[in-house]
PDB file of C-alpha atoms in Angstrom:
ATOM      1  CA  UNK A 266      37.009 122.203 141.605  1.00 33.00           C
ATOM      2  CA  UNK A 267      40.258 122.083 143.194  1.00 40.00           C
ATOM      3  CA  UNK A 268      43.319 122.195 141.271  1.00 43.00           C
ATOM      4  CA  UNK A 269      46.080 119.199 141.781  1.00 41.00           C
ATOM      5  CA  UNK A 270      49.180 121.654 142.369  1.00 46.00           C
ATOM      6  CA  UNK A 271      49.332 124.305 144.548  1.00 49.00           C
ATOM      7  CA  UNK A 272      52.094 126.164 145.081  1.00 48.00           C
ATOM      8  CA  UNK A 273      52.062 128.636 148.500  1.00 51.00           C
ATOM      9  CA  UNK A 274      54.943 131.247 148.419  1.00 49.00           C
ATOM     10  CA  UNK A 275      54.512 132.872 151.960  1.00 46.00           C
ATOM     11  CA  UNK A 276      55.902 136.320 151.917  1.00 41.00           C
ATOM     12  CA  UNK A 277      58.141 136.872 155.431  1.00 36.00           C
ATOM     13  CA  UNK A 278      59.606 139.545 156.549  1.00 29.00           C
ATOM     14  CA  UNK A 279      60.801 139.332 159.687  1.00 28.00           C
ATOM     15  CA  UNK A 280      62.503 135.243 159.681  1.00 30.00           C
ATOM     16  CA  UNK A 281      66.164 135.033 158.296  1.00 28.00           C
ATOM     17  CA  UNK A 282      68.497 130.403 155.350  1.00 32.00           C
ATOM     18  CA  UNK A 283      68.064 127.744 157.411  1.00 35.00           C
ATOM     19  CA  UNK A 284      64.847 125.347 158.099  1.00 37.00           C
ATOM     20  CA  UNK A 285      64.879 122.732 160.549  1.00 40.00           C
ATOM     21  CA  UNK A 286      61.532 121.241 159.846  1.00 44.00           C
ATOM     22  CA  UNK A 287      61.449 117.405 159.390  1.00 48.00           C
ATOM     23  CA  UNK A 288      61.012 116.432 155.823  1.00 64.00           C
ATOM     24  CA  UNK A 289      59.259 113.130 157.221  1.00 69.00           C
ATOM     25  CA  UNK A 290      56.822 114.526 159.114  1.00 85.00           C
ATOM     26  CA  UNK A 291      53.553 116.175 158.295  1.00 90.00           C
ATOM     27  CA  UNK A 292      53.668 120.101 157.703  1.00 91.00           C
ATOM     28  CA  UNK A 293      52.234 122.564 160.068  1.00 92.00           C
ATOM     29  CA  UNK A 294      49.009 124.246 159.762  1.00 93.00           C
ATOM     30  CA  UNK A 295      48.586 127.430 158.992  1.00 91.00           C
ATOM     31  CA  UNK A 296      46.519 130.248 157.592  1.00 92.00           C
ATOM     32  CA  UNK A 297      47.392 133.872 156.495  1.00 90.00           C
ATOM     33  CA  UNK A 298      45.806 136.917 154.906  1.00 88.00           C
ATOM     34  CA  UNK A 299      46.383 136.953 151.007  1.00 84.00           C
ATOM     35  CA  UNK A 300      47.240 140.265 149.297  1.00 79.00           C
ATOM     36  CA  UNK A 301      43.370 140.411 148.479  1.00 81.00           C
ATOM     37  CA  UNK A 302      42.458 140.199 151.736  1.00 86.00           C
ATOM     38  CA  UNK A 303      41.115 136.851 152.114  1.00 88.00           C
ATOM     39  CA  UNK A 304      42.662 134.341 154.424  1.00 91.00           C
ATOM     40  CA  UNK A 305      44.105 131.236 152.980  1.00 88.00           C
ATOM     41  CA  UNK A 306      45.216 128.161 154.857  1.00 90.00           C
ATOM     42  CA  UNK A 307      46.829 125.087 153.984  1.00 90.00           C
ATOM     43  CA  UNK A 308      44.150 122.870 154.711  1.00 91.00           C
ATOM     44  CA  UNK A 309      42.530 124.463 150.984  1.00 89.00           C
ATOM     45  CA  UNK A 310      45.031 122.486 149.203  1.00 84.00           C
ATOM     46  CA  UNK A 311      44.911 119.264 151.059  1.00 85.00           C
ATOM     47  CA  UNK A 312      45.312 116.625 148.085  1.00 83.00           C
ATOM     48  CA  UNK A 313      47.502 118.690 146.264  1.00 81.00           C
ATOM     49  CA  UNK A 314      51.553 119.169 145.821  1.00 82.00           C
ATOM     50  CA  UNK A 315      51.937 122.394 147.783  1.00 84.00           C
ATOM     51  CA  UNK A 316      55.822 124.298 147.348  1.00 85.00           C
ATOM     52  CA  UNK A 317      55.922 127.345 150.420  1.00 87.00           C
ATOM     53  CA  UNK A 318      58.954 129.634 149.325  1.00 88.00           C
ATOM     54  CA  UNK A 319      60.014 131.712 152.173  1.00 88.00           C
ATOM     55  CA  UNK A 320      61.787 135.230 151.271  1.00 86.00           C
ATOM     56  CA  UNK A 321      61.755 138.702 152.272  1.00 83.00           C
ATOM     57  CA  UNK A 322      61.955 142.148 150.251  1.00 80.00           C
ATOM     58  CA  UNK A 323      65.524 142.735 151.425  1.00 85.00           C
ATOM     59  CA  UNK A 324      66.977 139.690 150.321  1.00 88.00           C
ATOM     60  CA  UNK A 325      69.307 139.454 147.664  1.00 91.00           C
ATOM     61  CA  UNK A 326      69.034 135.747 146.385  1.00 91.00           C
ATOM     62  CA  UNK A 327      65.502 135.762 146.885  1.00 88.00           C
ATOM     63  CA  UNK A 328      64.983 138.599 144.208  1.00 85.00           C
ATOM     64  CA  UNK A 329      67.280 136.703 142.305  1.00 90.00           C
ATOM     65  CA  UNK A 330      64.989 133.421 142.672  1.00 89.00           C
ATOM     66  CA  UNK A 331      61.548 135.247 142.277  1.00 84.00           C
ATOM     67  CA  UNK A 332      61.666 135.919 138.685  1.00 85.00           C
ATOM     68  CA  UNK A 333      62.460 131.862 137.937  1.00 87.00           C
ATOM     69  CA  UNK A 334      59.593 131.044 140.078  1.00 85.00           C
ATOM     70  CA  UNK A 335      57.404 133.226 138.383  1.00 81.00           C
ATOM     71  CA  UNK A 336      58.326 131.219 135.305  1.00 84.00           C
ATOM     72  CA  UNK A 337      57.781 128.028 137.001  1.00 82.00           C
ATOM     73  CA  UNK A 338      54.170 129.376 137.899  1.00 77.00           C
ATOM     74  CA  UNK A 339      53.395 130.421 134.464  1.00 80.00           C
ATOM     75  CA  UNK A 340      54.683 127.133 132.738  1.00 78.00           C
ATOM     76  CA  UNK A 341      52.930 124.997 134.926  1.00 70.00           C
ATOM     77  CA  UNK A 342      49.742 127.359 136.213  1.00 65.00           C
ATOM     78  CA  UNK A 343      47.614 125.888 133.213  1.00 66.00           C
ATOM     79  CA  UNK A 344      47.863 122.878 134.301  1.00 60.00           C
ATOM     80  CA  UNK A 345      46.311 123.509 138.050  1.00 56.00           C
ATOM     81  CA  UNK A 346      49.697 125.138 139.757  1.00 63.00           C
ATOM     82  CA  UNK A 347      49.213 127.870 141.814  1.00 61.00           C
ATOM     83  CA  UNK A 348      51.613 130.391 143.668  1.00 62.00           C
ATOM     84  CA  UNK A 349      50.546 132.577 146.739  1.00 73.00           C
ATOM     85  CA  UNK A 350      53.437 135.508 147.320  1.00 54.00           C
ATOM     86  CA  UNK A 351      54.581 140.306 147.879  1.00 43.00           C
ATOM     87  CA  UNK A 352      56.838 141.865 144.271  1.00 50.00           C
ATOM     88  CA  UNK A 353      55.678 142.675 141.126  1.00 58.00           C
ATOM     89  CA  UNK A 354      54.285 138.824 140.008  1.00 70.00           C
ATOM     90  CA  UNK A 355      51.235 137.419 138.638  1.00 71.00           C
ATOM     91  CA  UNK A 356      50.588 134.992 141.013  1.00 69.00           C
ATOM     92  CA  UNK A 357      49.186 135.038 144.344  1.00 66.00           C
ATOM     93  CA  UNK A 358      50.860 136.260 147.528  1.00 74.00           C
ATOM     94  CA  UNK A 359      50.266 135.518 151.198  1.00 85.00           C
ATOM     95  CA  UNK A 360      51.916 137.618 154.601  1.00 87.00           C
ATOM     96  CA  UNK A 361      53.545 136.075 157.397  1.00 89.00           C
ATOM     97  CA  UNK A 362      53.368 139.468 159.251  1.00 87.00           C
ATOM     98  CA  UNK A 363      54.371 138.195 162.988  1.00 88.00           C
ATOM     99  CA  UNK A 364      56.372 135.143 161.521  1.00 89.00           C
ATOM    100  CA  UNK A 365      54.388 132.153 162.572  1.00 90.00           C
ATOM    101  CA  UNK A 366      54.143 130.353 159.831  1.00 91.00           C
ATOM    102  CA  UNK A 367      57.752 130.931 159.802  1.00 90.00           C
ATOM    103  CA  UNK A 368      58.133 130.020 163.518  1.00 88.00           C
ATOM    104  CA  UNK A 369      56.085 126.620 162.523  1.00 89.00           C
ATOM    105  CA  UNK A 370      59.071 125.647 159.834  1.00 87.00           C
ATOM    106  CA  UNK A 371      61.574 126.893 161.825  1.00 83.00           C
ATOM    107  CA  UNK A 372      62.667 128.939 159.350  1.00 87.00           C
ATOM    108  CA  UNK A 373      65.902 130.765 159.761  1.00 80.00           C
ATOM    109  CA  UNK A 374      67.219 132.361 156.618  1.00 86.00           C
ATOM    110  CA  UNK A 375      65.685 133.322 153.366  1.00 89.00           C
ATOM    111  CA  UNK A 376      64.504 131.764 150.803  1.00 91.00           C
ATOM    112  CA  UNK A 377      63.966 128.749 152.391  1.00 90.00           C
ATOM    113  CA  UNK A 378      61.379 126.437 150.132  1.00 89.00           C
ATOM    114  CA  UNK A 379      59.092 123.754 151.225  1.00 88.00           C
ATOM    115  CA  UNK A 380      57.124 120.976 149.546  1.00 87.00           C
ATOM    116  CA  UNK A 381      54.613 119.273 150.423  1.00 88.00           C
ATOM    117  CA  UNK A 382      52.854 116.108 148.990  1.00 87.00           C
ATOM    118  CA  UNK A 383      49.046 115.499 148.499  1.00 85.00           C
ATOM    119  CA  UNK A 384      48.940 113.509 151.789  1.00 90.00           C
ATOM    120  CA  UNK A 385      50.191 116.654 154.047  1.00 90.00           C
ATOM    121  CA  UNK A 386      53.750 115.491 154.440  1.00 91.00           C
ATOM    122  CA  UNK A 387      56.874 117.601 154.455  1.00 91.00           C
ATOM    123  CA  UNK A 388      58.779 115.681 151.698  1.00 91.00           C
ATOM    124  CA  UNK A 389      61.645 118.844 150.342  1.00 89.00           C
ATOM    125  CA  UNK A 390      63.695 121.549 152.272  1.00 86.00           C
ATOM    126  CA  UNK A 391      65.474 123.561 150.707  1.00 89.00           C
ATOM    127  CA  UNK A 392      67.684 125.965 151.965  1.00 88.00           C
ATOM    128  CA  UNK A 393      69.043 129.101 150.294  1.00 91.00           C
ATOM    129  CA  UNK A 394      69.254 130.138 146.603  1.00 93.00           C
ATOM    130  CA  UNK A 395      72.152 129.700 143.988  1.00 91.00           C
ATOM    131  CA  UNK A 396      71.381 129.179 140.033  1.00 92.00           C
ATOM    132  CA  UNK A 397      69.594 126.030 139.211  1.00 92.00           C
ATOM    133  CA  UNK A 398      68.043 125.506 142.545  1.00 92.00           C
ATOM    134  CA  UNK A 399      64.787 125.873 140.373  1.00 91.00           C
ATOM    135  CA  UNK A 400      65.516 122.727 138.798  1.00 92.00           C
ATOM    136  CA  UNK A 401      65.490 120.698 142.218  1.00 91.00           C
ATOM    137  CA  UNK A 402      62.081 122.247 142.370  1.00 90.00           C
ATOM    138  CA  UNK A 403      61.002 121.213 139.470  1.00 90.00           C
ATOM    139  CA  UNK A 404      62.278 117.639 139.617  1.00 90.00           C
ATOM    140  CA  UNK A 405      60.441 117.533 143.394  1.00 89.00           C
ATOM    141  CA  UNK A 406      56.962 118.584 142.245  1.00 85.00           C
ATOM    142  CA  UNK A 407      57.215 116.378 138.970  1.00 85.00           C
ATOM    143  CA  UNK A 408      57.956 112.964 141.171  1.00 88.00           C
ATOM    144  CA  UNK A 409      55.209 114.428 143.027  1.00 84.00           C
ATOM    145  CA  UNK A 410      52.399 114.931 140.935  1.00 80.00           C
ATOM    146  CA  UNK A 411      53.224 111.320 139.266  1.00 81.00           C
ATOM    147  CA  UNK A 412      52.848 110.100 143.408  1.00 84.00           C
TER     148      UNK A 412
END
């Protein structure tokens, strides 16, 4: 049975904070290889409120960021939200390796967060990190989940 959240944290390194993406529109498809080896593709959580966070190793703010999502993961995880991400986290992790996925968002900076809503749409960009930005995510995938 397929959870009603799903939240996809692609792990980039090659992109750099800026994503041009139209929030209107629907979001690209993609697939990429989890940490466990299995591919993973967005079509799995069609139906579902789906965040994609961005980030890369070497970036300051996104270090900064990963421990809050990691809270945001745990809190809501229990209640069918799932994370896909590369650090030392509980919840799943997926690799850009050559960027597309990146390339599909025109991503240009890190962390740059997406979410999507249970029809496939783009509905949130965010760009950057500063403390608090976790509580625009939060907000986003409560209105939502009530959708």
């Amino acid at each position: 049975m397929r959870k009603n959240i799903a939240v996809i944290v692609a792990a980039l390194t090659l992109a750099l904070p800026a994503l041009a993406a139209s929030p209107t529109g629907p979001a690209p498809a993609f697939t990429l290889a989890a940490r466990s080896g299995q591919d993973v593709s967005l079509a799995q959580y069609k139906g579902q409120v789906v965040m994609i966070n961005f980030w890369a190793s070497w970036c300051g703010p996104c270090r900064q960021e990963m421990p809050l999502l990691e809270g945001i993961y745990k809190k809501y995880n229990k209640m069918g939200f799932t994370m896909l991400k590369a650090t030392p986290v509980s919840f799943p992790i997926l690799y850009d390796r050559d960027s597309k996925v990146s390339k599909l968002y025109d991503v240009a900076g890190m962390p740059s967060t997406v979410i999507i809503d249970r029809s496939g749409k783009l509905r949130v960009l965010h760009r950057g990190y500063k403390p608090g930005d976790e509580n625009e995510y939060l907000d986003s995938i409560r209105t939502l989940i009530r959708e």
